[in-house]
Amino acid sequence: MKYAVIGNPIDHSLSPVMHNANFKALNDSSSYEAINIKNEHFHHIKEIITDKALAGFNVTIPHKERIIPYLDDIDEQSKTVGAVNTVKIVDGKWIGYNTDGIGYVTGLRQVYQDLENAYILILGAGGASKGLANELKKFVRPKLTVANRSMNRFENWQLDVNKINLQEAEKALSEFDIIINTTPTGMNQNKEVIINLDNLDSQTLVSDIVYVPFKTPILEIAEAKGNPIHNGLDMFVYQGAESFRIWTGELPQIQVMKETVLKHL
């Protein structure tokens, strides 16, 4: 079988090395590649994927929302989030899934055992934030809090969460057990930190969904203060593992996938 990830740009993606290492570990002859599709060419997506004879593919920035009109069906998570990152092709039908939320929560459980009782602050109100919040709500008892710079970003949110601005979040920082940054701040040499951490409680876990760089500025500041930190590597690995399970119905070699990504980082 053949699989791929589509995005623009896509050269930086570690999905091919991660999935191909998993296939090799399972003695599976399947292959996985990266396909760059520019925005202006996206209307050719059906022909591109059909020509490649793919059995499924992942979708990354900036196509996670753009892909939806081309799908025959999507799962409940994708409907809630409004974005798809995994497509399975069955008898010519394209079925969309979103594995980002389950990928992140699976990884978070490895480092924070009492997730059910955690008071959580999510920074940012974009698609990634919505996906994480939707998945976390299935397990976490206290009401989630989401903070964003502009409150109008919450207009299309149907999820029942506390919605606050960043200034309010800074004042209430010490009330949270886990703080999750879902904004792009800290990526690609960007040294901006979305929120001031002066009021951070010493036990609070600070997490970022980014894994390149391995420690974003917010994680560096938190670590310097002595706080536990958690980056987006687990989310990347576990969302990929869930995609593989959706495509094949089999369990992947997660440790091989993780070690392969770490080696390439």
PDB file of C-alpha atoms in Angstrom:
ATOM      1  CA  MET A   1       0.000   0.000   0.000  1.00  0.00           C
ATOM      2  CA  LYS A   2       1.062   3.584  -0.564  1.00  0.00           C
ATOM      3  CA  TYR A   3       0.466   6.518   1.786  1.00  0.00           C
ATOM      4  CA  ALA A   4       1.539  10.154   1.938  1.00  0.00           C
ATOM      5  CA  VAL A   5       1.285  13.501   3.697  1.00  0.00           C
ATOM      6  CA  ILE A   6       0.132  16.573   1.771  1.00  0.00           C
ATOM      7  CA  GLY A   7       0.917  20.156   2.710  1.00  0.00           C
ATOM      8  CA  ASN A   8       2.656  23.340   1.604  1.00  0.00           C
ATOM      9  CA  PRO A   9       5.535  23.557   2.367  1.00  0.00           C
ATOM     10  CA  ILE A  10       6.189  19.921   3.186  1.00  0.00           C
ATOM     11  CA  ASP A  11       9.981  19.465   2.877  1.00  0.00           C
ATOM     12  CA  HIS A  12      10.440  19.762   6.653  1.00  0.00           C
ATOM     13  CA  SER A  13       7.961  16.968   7.471  1.00  0.00           C
ATOM     14  CA  LEU A  14       9.288  14.005   9.439  1.00  0.00           C
ATOM     15  CA  SER A  15       6.149  11.969   8.714  1.00  0.00           C
ATOM     16  CA  PRO A  16       7.793   9.970   5.881  1.00  0.00           C
ATOM     17  CA  VAL A  17      10.803   8.835   7.962  1.00  0.00           C
ATOM     18  CA  MET A  18       8.524   8.052  10.919  1.00  0.00           C
ATOM     19  CA  HIS A  19       5.972   5.998   8.954  1.00  0.00           C
ATOM     20  CA  ASN A  20       8.532   4.232   6.783  1.00  0.00           C
ATOM     21  CA  ALA A  21      10.454   3.181   9.913  1.00  0.00           C
ATOM     22  CA  ASN A  22       7.211   1.752  11.298  1.00  0.00           C
ATOM     23  CA  PHE A  23       6.520  -0.157   8.065  1.00  0.00           C
ATOM     24  CA  LYS A  24      10.049  -1.577   8.120  1.00  0.00           C
ATOM     25  CA  ALA A  25       9.705  -2.664  11.776  1.00  0.00           C
ATOM     26  CA  LEU A  26       6.459  -4.479  10.906  1.00  0.00           C
ATOM     27  CA  ASN A  27       7.950  -6.119   7.771  1.00  0.00           C
ATOM     28  CA  ASP A  28       5.299  -4.242   5.805  1.00  0.00           C
ATOM     29  CA  SER A  29       6.222  -3.344   2.206  1.00  0.00           C
ATOM     30  CA  SER A  30       4.047  -0.203   2.270  1.00  0.00           C
ATOM     31  CA  SER A  31       5.606   3.200   1.550  1.00  0.00           C
ATOM     32  CA  TYR A  32       4.961   6.791   2.629  1.00  0.00           C
ATOM     33  CA  GLU A  33       5.980  10.023   0.892  1.00  0.00           C
ATOM     34  CA  ALA A  34       5.537  13.778   1.189  1.00  0.00           C
ATOM     35  CA  ILE A  35       3.583  15.595  -1.531  1.00  0.00           C
ATOM     36  CA  ASN A  36       3.755  19.368  -1.813  1.00  0.00           C
ATOM     37  CA  ILE A  37       0.482  20.816  -3.088  1.00  0.00           C
ATOM     38  CA  LYS A  38       0.333  24.579  -3.517  1.00  0.00           C
ATOM     39  CA  ASN A  39      -2.894  26.349  -2.608  1.00  0.00           C
ATOM     40  CA  GLU A  40      -3.592  27.359  -6.184  1.00  0.00           C
ATOM     41  CA  HIS A  41      -3.310  23.718  -7.328  1.00  0.00           C
ATOM     42  CA  PHE A  42      -5.432  22.209  -4.581  1.00  0.00           C
ATOM     43  CA  HIS A  43      -8.501  21.869  -6.814  1.00  0.00           C
ATOM     44  CA  HIS A  44      -6.538  19.068  -8.547  1.00  0.00           C
ATOM     45  CA  ILE A  45      -6.334  17.073  -5.289  1.00  0.00           C
ATOM     46  CA  LYS A  46      -8.522  14.197  -6.533  1.00  0.00           C
ATOM     47  CA  GLU A  47      -6.376  13.670  -9.648  1.00  0.00           C
ATOM     48  CA  ILE A  48      -3.110  13.985  -7.700  1.00  0.00           C
ATOM     49  CA  ILE A  49      -4.072  11.396  -5.101  1.00  0.00           C
ATOM     50  CA  THR A  50      -5.666   9.045  -7.654  1.00  0.00           C
ATOM     51  CA  ASP A  51      -2.537   9.181  -9.842  1.00  0.00           C
ATOM     52  CA  LYS A  52      -0.448   8.188  -6.809  1.00  0.00           C
ATOM     53  CA  ALA A  53      -2.830   5.249  -6.081  1.00  0.00           C
ATOM     54  CA  LEU A  54      -2.808   6.005  -2.358  1.00  0.00           C
ATOM     55  CA  ALA A  55      -4.732   3.979   0.225  1.00  0.00           C
ATOM     56  CA  GLY A  56      -4.730   6.948   2.597  1.00  0.00           C
ATOM     57  CA  PHE A  57      -2.954  10.181   3.400  1.00  0.00           C
ATOM     58  CA  ASN A  58      -2.281  12.739   6.107  1.00  0.00           C
ATOM     59  CA  VAL A  59      -3.092  16.418   5.727  1.00  0.00           C
ATOM     60  CA  THR A  60      -1.043  19.184   7.292  1.00  0.00           C
ATOM     61  CA  ILE A  61      -0.884  22.982   7.155  1.00  0.00           C
ATOM     62  CA  PRO A  62      -2.458  24.743   5.311  1.00  0.00           C
ATOM     63  CA  HIS A  63      -4.880  22.151   3.888  1.00  0.00           C
ATOM     64  CA  LYS A  64      -6.643  20.699   6.974  1.00  0.00           C
ATOM     65  CA  GLU A  65      -9.813  22.720   6.361  1.00  0.00           C
ATOM     66  CA  ARG A  66      -9.464  22.955   2.584  1.00  0.00           C
ATOM     67  CA  ILE A  67      -9.696  19.164   2.179  1.00  0.00           C
ATOM     68  CA  ILE A  68     -13.175  18.821   3.723  1.00  0.00           C
ATOM     69  CA  PRO A  69     -15.337  19.614   0.629  1.00  0.00           C
ATOM     70  CA  TYR A  70     -13.520  16.818  -1.246  1.00  0.00           C
ATOM     71  CA  LEU A  71     -14.409  14.132   1.318  1.00  0.00           C
ATOM     72  CA  ASP A  72     -17.345  11.718   1.203  1.00  0.00           C
ATOM     73  CA  ASP A  73     -17.642  11.551   4.998  1.00  0.00           C
ATOM     74  CA  ILE A  74     -15.893  12.817   8.147  1.00  0.00           C
ATOM     75  CA  ASP A  75     -15.844  11.606  11.751  1.00  0.00           C
ATOM     76  CA  GLU A  76     -17.387  13.468  14.705  1.00  0.00           C
ATOM     77  CA  GLN A  77     -14.063  14.897  15.889  1.00  0.00           C
ATOM     78  CA  SER A  78     -13.468  16.448  12.450  1.00  0.00           C
ATOM     79  CA  LYS A  79     -16.984  17.909  12.420  1.00  0.00           C
ATOM     80  CA  THR A  80     -16.463  19.551  15.808  1.00  0.00           C
ATOM     81  CA  VAL A  81     -12.983  20.859  14.994  1.00  0.00           C
ATOM     82  CA  GLY A  82     -13.686  21.774  11.377  1.00  0.00           C
ATOM     83  CA  ALA A  83     -10.413  20.228  10.249  1.00  0.00           C
ATOM     84  CA  VAL A  84      -9.122  16.871   8.971  1.00  0.00           C
ATOM     85  CA  ASN A  85      -5.581  15.500   9.225  1.00  0.00           C
ATOM     86  CA  THR A  86      -6.131  11.884   8.140  1.00  0.00           C
ATOM     87  CA  VAL A  87      -7.956  10.491   5.105  1.00  0.00           C
ATOM     88  CA  LYS A  88      -8.708   6.823   4.496  1.00  0.00           C
ATOM     89  CA  ILE A  89      -9.662   5.735   0.977  1.00  0.00           C
ATOM     90  CA  VAL A  90     -12.062   2.778   0.828  1.00  0.00           C
ATOM     91  CA  ASP A  91     -13.511   1.644  -2.513  1.00  0.00           C
ATOM     92  CA  GLY A  92     -12.876   5.107  -3.932  1.00  0.00           C
ATOM     93  CA  LYS A  93     -14.599   6.874  -1.023  1.00  0.00           C
ATOM     94  CA  TRP A  94     -12.592   9.435   0.990  1.00  0.00           C
ATOM     95  CA  ILE A  95     -13.273   9.387   4.741  1.00  0.00           C
ATOM     96  CA  GLY A  96     -11.786  12.123   6.935  1.00  0.00           C
ATOM     97  CA  TYR A  97     -10.568  11.902  10.542  1.00  0.00           C
ATOM     98  CA  ASN A  98      -8.792  14.199  12.971  1.00  0.00           C
ATOM     99  CA  THR A  99      -6.199  12.405  15.115  1.00  0.00           C
ATOM    100  CA  ASP A 100      -4.436  15.492  16.511  1.00  0.00           C
ATOM    101  CA  GLY A 101      -6.525  15.615  19.694  1.00  0.00           C
ATOM    102  CA  ILE A 102      -6.165  11.948  20.571  1.00  0.00           C
ATOM    103  CA  GLY A 103      -2.470  12.129  19.681  1.00  0.00           C
ATOM    104  CA  TYR A 104      -1.878  15.006  22.068  1.00  0.00           C
ATOM    105  CA  VAL A 105      -3.925  13.584  24.955  1.00  0.00           C
ATOM    106  CA  THR A 106      -2.255  10.161  24.646  1.00  0.00           C
ATOM    107  CA  GLY A 107       1.131  11.863  24.919  1.00  0.00           C
ATOM    108  CA  LEU A 108       0.038  14.112  27.790  1.00  0.00           C
ATOM    109  CA  ARG A 109      -1.086  11.092  29.810  1.00  0.00           C
ATOM    110  CA  GLN A 110       2.509   9.811  29.723  1.00  0.00           C
ATOM    111  CA  VAL A 111       3.722  12.830  31.701  1.00  0.00           C
ATOM    112  CA  TYR A 112       0.647  13.822  33.748  1.00  0.00           C
ATOM    113  CA  GLN A 113      -1.067  10.922  35.460  1.00  0.00           C
ATOM    114  CA  ASP A 114      -4.028  12.669  37.137  1.00  0.00           C
ATOM    115  CA  LEU A 115      -5.386  14.232  33.959  1.00  0.00           C
ATOM    116  CA  GLU A 116      -9.031  13.738  34.998  1.00  0.00           C
ATOM    117  CA  ASN A 117      -8.682  16.255  37.852  1.00  0.00           C
ATOM    118  CA  ALA A 118      -6.399  18.798  36.185  1.00  0.00           C
ATOM    119  CA  TYR A 119      -7.278  22.462  35.807  1.00  0.00           C
ATOM    120  CA  ILE A 120      -6.128  23.232  32.268  1.00  0.00           C
ATOM    121  CA  LEU A 121      -5.468  26.498  30.438  1.00  0.00           C
ATOM    122  CA  ILE A 122      -5.188  26.342  26.640  1.00  0.00           C
ATOM    123  CA  LEU A 123      -3.499  29.292  24.936  1.00  0.00           C
ATOM    124  CA  GLY A 124      -4.908  30.111  21.498  1.00  0.00           C
ATOM    125  CA  ALA A 125      -8.334  29.532  19.962  1.00  0.00           C
ATOM    126  CA  GLY A 126      -7.485  28.191  16.496  1.00  0.00           C
ATOM    127  CA  GLY A 127      -8.133  24.781  14.983  1.00  0.00           C
ATOM    128  CA  ALA A 128      -5.432  23.025  17.027  1.00  0.00           C
ATOM    129  CA  SER A 129      -6.819  24.480  20.243  1.00  0.00           C
ATOM    130  CA  LYS A 130     -10.332  23.356  19.366  1.00  0.00           C
ATOM    131  CA  GLY A 131      -9.153  19.832  18.556  1.00  0.00           C
ATOM    132  CA  LEU A 132      -7.297  19.500  21.851  1.00  0.00           C
ATOM    133  CA  ALA A 133     -10.156  20.977  23.868  1.00  0.00           C
ATOM    134  CA  ASN A 134     -12.679  18.628  22.258  1.00  0.00           C
ATOM    135  CA  GLU A 135     -10.572  15.588  23.118  1.00  0.00           C
ATOM    136  CA  LEU A 136      -9.600  16.761  26.630  1.00  0.00           C
ATOM    137  CA  LYS A 137     -13.262  17.379  27.504  1.00  0.00           C
ATOM    138  CA  LYS A 138     -13.865  13.625  27.220  1.00  0.00           C
ATOM    139  CA  PHE A 139     -11.565  12.952  30.188  1.00  0.00           C
ATOM    140  CA  VAL A 140     -11.062  16.104  32.261  1.00  0.00           C
ATOM    141  CA  ARG A 141     -13.646  16.875  34.977  1.00  0.00           C
ATOM    142  CA  PRO A 142     -12.907  20.576  35.703  1.00  0.00           C
ATOM    143  CA  LYS A 143     -14.129  22.950  33.002  1.00  0.00           C
ATOM    144  CA  LEU A 144     -11.382  23.801  30.511  1.00  0.00           C
ATOM    145  CA  THR A 145     -10.244  27.409  30.123  1.00  0.00           C
ATOM    146  CA  VAL A 146      -9.175  28.783  26.743  1.00  0.00           C
ATOM    147  CA  ALA A 147      -7.412  32.136  26.394  1.00  0.00           C
ATOM    148  CA  ASN A 148      -6.924  34.122  23.205  1.00  0.00           C
ATOM    149  CA  ARG A 149      -5.691  37.572  22.300  1.00  0.00           C
ATOM    150  CA  SER A 150      -8.932  38.519  20.521  1.00  0.00           C
ATOM    151  CA  MET A 151     -12.253  37.256  21.831  1.00  0.00           C
ATOM    152  CA  ASN A 152     -13.945  37.266  18.413  1.00  0.00           C
ATOM    153  CA  ARG A 153     -11.970  34.100  17.595  1.00  0.00           C
ATOM    154  CA  PHE A 154     -14.425  32.251  19.837  1.00  0.00           C
ATOM    155  CA  GLU A 155     -17.455  33.132  17.668  1.00  0.00           C
ATOM    156  CA  ASN A 156     -17.469  29.735  15.934  1.00  0.00           C
ATOM    157  CA  TRP A 157     -16.754  27.750  19.117  1.00  0.00           C
ATOM    158  CA  GLN A 158     -19.578  25.443  20.177  1.00  0.00           C
ATOM    159  CA  LEU A 159     -17.584  23.798  22.997  1.00  0.00           C
ATOM    160  CA  ASP A 160     -18.541  24.596  26.586  1.00  0.00           C
ATOM    161  CA  VAL A 161     -15.319  26.107  27.953  1.00  0.00           C
ATOM    162  CA  ASN A 162     -14.321  29.184  29.948  1.00  0.00           C
ATOM    163  CA  LYS A 163     -13.282  31.830  27.402  1.00  0.00           C
ATOM    164  CA  ILE A 164     -10.901  34.577  28.572  1.00  0.00           C
ATOM    165  CA  ASN A 165      -8.344  36.977  27.112  1.00  0.00           C
ATOM    166  CA  LEU A 166      -4.584  36.717  27.639  1.00  0.00           C
ATOM    167  CA  GLN A 167      -4.477  39.460  30.299  1.00  0.00           C
ATOM    168  CA  GLU A 168      -7.025  37.563  32.397  1.00  0.00           C
ATOM    169  CA  ALA A 169      -5.045  34.370  31.867  1.00  0.00           C
ATOM    170  CA  GLU A 170      -1.814  35.959  33.103  1.00  0.00           C
ATOM    171  CA  LYS A 171      -3.482  37.059  36.354  1.00  0.00           C
ATOM    172  CA  ALA A 172      -4.996  33.606  36.959  1.00  0.00           C
ATOM    173  CA  LEU A 173      -1.945  31.581  35.896  1.00  0.00           C
ATOM    174  CA  SER A 174      -1.289  30.104  39.353  1.00  0.00           C
ATOM    175  CA  GLU A 175      -4.730  28.430  39.355  1.00  0.00           C
ATOM    176  CA  PHE A 176      -3.834  25.937  36.611  1.00  0.00           C
ATOM    177  CA  ASP A 177      -2.168  22.514  36.758  1.00  0.00           C
ATOM    178  CA  ILE A 178      -1.404  22.390  33.028  1.00  0.00           C
ATOM    179  CA  ILE A 179      -0.845  25.209  30.516  1.00  0.00           C
ATOM    180  CA  ILE A 180      -0.871  24.289  26.821  1.00  0.00           C
ATOM    181  CA  ASN A 181       0.383  26.622  24.089  1.00  0.00           C
ATOM    182  CA  THR A 182      -1.331  25.925  20.753  1.00  0.00           C
ATOM    183  CA  THR A 183      -0.273  29.203  19.080  1.00  0.00           C
ATOM    184  CA  PRO A 184       2.559  29.420  16.493  1.00  0.00           C
ATOM    185  CA  THR A 185       4.664  31.633  18.790  1.00  0.00           C
ATOM    186  CA  GLY A 186       8.072  30.029  19.243  1.00  0.00           C
ATOM    187  CA  MET A 187       8.182  28.366  15.825  1.00  0.00           C
ATOM    188  CA  ASN A 188      10.682  29.113  13.052  1.00  0.00           C
ATOM    189  CA  GLN A 189      13.103  31.286  15.030  1.00  0.00           C
ATOM    190  CA  ASN A 190      10.185  33.261  16.462  1.00  0.00           C
ATOM    191  CA  LYS A 191      11.245  34.194  20.001  1.00  0.00           C
ATOM    192  CA  GLU A 192       7.873  35.623  21.049  1.00  0.00           C
ATOM    193  CA  VAL A 193       6.206  34.202  24.158  1.00  0.00           C
ATOM    194  CA  ILE A 194       2.410  34.376  24.072  1.00  0.00           C
ATOM    195  CA  ILE A 195       1.998  34.997  27.804  1.00  0.00           C
ATOM    196  CA  ASN A 196       3.974  36.284  30.798  1.00  0.00           C
ATOM    197  CA  LEU A 197       4.814  33.420  33.178  1.00  0.00           C
ATOM    198  CA  ASP A 198       5.536  35.489  36.295  1.00  0.00           C
ATOM    199  CA  ASN A 199       2.473  34.125  38.127  1.00  0.00           C
ATOM    200  CA  LEU A 200       3.197  30.496  37.242  1.00  0.00           C
ATOM    201  CA  ASP A 201       2.821  27.999  40.096  1.00  0.00           C
ATOM    202  CA  SER A 202       6.004  25.970  40.631  1.00  0.00           C
ATOM    203  CA  GLN A 203       4.216  22.632  40.047  1.00  0.00           C
ATOM    204  CA  THR A 204       2.389  23.591  36.821  1.00  0.00           C
ATOM    205  CA  LEU A 205       3.220  21.549  33.740  1.00  0.00           C
ATOM    206  CA  VAL A 206       3.866  23.793  30.725  1.00  0.00           C
ATOM    207  CA  SER A 207       3.245  22.146  27.367  1.00  0.00           C
ATOM    208  CA  ASP A 208       3.622  23.219  23.741  1.00  0.00           C
ATOM    209  CA  ILE A 209       2.246  21.401  20.688  1.00  0.00           C
ATOM    210  CA  VAL A 210       5.379  22.391  18.711  1.00  0.00           C
ATOM    211  CA  TYR A 211       8.344  19.996  18.598  1.00  0.00           C
ATOM    212  CA  VAL A 212      10.635  22.018  16.303  1.00  0.00           C
ATOM    213  CA  PRO A 213      12.395  23.645  18.052  1.00  0.00           C
ATOM    214  CA  PHE A 214      12.500  20.947  20.724  1.00  0.00           C
ATOM    215  CA  LYS A 215      12.142  23.637  23.393  1.00  0.00           C
ATOM    216  CA  THR A 216      10.157  26.712  22.367  1.00  0.00           C
ATOM    217  CA  PRO A 217      10.766  29.987  24.264  1.00  0.00           C
ATOM    218  CA  ILE A 218       7.787  29.386  26.581  1.00  0.00           C
ATOM    219  CA  LEU A 219       9.198  25.974  27.504  1.00  0.00           C
ATOM    220  CA  GLU A 220      12.680  27.413  28.052  1.00  0.00           C
ATOM    221  CA  ILE A 221      11.308  30.049  30.434  1.00  0.00           C
ATOM    222  CA  ALA A 222       9.202  27.491  32.311  1.00  0.00           C
ATOM    223  CA  GLU A 223      12.128  25.084  32.618  1.00  0.00           C
ATOM    224  CA  ALA A 224      14.391  27.869  33.894  1.00  0.00           C
ATOM    225  CA  LYS A 225      11.798  28.508  36.606  1.00  0.00           C
ATOM    226  CA  GLY A 226      11.987  24.838  37.589  1.00  0.00           C
ATOM    227  CA  ASN A 227       8.648  23.760  36.098  1.00  0.00           C
ATOM    228  CA  PRO A 228       8.053  20.431  34.335  1.00  0.00           C
ATOM    229  CA  ILE A 229       7.737  20.874  30.547  1.00  0.00           C
ATOM    230  CA  HIS A 230       6.302  18.841  27.660  1.00  0.00           C
ATOM    231  CA  ASN A 231       6.694  19.483  23.927  1.00  0.00           C
ATOM    232  CA  GLY A 232       4.737  18.364  20.867  1.00  0.00           C
ATOM    233  CA  LEU A 233       6.841  15.328  19.965  1.00  0.00           C
ATOM    234  CA  ASP A 234       4.414  12.870  21.592  1.00  0.00           C
ATOM    235  CA  MET A 235       1.469  14.512  19.834  1.00  0.00           C
ATOM    236  CA  PHE A 236       3.214  14.127  16.475  1.00  0.00           C
ATOM    237  CA  VAL A 237       4.085  10.474  17.082  1.00  0.00           C
ATOM    238  CA  TYR A 238       0.738   9.423  18.545  1.00  0.00           C
ATOM    239  CA  GLN A 239      -1.353  11.215  15.906  1.00  0.00           C
ATOM    240  CA  GLY A 240       0.703   9.370  13.301  1.00  0.00           C
ATOM    241  CA  ALA A 241       0.208   6.086  15.140  1.00  0.00           C
ATOM    242  CA  GLU A 242      -3.553   6.657  15.228  1.00  0.00           C
ATOM    243  CA  SER A 243      -3.538   7.420  11.483  1.00  0.00           C
ATOM    244  CA  PHE A 244      -1.763   4.121  10.850  1.00  0.00           C
ATOM    245  CA  ARG A 245      -4.353   2.274  12.974  1.00  0.00           C
ATOM    246  CA  ILE A 246      -7.191   3.911  10.998  1.00  0.00           C
ATOM    247  CA  TRP A 247      -5.642   2.942   7.652  1.00  0.00           C
ATOM    248  CA  THR A 248      -4.652  -0.628   8.502  1.00  0.00           C
ATOM    249  CA  GLY A 249      -6.558  -1.734  11.608  1.00  0.00           C
ATOM    250  CA  GLU A 250      -3.185  -2.788  13.050  1.00  0.00           C
ATOM    251  CA  LEU A 251      -1.111  -1.542  15.994  1.00  0.00           C
ATOM    252  CA  PRO A 252       2.045   0.385  15.060  1.00  0.00           C
ATOM    253  CA  GLN A 253       5.539   0.152  16.541  1.00  0.00           C
ATOM    254  CA  ILE A 254       5.243   3.396  18.514  1.00  0.00           C
ATOM    255  CA  GLN A 255       8.673   3.207  20.155  1.00  0.00           C
ATOM    256  CA  VAL A 256      10.338   2.780  16.738  1.00  0.00           C
ATOM    257  CA  MET A 257       8.384   5.774  15.420  1.00  0.00           C
ATOM    258  CA  LYS A 258       9.411   7.959  18.352  1.00  0.00           C
ATOM    259  CA  GLU A 259      13.083   6.946  18.292  1.00  0.00           C
ATOM    260  CA  THR A 260      13.241   7.596  14.539  1.00  0.00           C
ATOM    261  CA  VAL A 261      11.867  11.123  14.923  1.00  0.00           C
ATOM    262  CA  LEU A 262      14.208  11.862  17.849  1.00  0.00           C
ATOM    263  CA  LYS A 263      17.196  10.665  15.783  1.00  0.00           C
ATOM    264  CA  HIS A 264      16.266  13.014  12.916  1.00  0.00           C
ATOM    265  CA  LEU A 265      15.762  15.950  15.278  1.00  0.00           C
TER     266      LEU A 265
END
